[in-house]
XYZ file of C-alpha atoms in Angstrom:
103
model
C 9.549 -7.798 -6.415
C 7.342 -10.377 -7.217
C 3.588 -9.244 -7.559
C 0.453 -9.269 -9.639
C 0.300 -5.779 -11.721
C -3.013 -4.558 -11.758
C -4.544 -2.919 -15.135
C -5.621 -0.191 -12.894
C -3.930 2.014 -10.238
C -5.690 1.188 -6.857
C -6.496 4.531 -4.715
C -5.348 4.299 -1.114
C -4.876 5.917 2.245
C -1.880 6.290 4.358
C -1.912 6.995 7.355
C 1.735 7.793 9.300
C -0.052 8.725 12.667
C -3.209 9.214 14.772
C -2.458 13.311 14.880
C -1.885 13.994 11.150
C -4.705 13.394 8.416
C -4.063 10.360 6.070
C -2.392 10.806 2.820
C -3.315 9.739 -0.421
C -2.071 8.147 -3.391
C -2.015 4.838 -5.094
C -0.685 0.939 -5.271
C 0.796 0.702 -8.441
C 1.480 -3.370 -7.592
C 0.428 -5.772 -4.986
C 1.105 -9.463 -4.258
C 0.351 -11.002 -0.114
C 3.953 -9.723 1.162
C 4.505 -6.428 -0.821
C 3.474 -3.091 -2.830
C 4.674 -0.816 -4.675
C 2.814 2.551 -3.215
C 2.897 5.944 -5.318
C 2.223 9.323 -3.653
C 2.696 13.154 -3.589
C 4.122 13.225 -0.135
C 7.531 12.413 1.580
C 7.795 9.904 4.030
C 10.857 8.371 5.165
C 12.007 4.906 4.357
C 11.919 2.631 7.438
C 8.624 4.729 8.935
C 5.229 2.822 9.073
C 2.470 3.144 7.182
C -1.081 2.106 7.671
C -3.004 1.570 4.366
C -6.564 1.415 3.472
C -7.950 0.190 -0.066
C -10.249 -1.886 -1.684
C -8.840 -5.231 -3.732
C -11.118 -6.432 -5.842
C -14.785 -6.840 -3.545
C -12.803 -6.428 -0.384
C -11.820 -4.041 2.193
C -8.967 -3.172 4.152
C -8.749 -0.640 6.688
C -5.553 -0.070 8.358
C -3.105 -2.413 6.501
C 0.090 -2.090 8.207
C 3.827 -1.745 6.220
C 6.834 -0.290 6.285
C 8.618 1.395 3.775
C 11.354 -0.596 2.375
C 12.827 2.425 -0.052
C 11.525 5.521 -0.979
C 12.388 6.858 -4.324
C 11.519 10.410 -5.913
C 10.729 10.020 -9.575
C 11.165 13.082 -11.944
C 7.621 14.004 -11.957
C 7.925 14.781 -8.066
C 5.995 11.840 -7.292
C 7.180 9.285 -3.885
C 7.952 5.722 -5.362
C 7.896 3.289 -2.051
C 8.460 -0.511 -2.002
C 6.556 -1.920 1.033
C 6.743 -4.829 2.907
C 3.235 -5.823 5.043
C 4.211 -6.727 8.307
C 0.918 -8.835 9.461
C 1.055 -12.167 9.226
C -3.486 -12.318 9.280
C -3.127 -9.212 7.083
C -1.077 -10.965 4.415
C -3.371 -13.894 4.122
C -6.473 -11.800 3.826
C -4.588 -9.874 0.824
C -3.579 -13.186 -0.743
C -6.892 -14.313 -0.245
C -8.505 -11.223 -1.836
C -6.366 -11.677 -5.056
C -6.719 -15.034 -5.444
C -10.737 -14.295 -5.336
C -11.584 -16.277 -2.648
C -12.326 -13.114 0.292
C -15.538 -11.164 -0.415
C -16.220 -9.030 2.532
């Protein structure tokens, strides 16, 4: 996976549909095309996520991905490799690391 690592775990919330409450957990990487997502809770690989988070000054609300793999670590904790699946969502990301999106 090819991303920036942050210094910093970034909180953020999943949410897996309209009639359950969102998760919660953290992106322990981030680049415009992938994360790396950390959680408490089980979710299937292949199901889609919708993530919100702040990156830097910006915003996101509703970020979709899927979930490439989902791996349980030995601390009980849900590794996930995601893929973002929106084109405009990707830029904005890329944007927002590269320092040029302030919202």
């Amino acid at each position: 996976m090819n991303q920036n690592k942050s210094d910093t775990y970034i909180p953020a919330l999943a949410k897996t549909s309209l009639d359950m409450p969102p998760l919660w957990g953290r992106l322990t990487s981030i680049s415009p095309t992938e994360a790396e997502f950390l959680s408490h809770f089980e979710v299937p690989a292949g199901r889609v996520l919708a993530l919100s988070f702040d990156l830097g000054r910006s915003a996101f609300e509703d970020v979709r991905a899927r979930i490439r793999t989902a791996l349980r670590d030995g601390d009980g904790y849900y590794n996930y490799a995601l893929v973002f699946m929106d084109e405009t969502q990707r830029g904005l990301i890329k944007d927002a690391i590269s320092g040029k999106l302030v919202y």
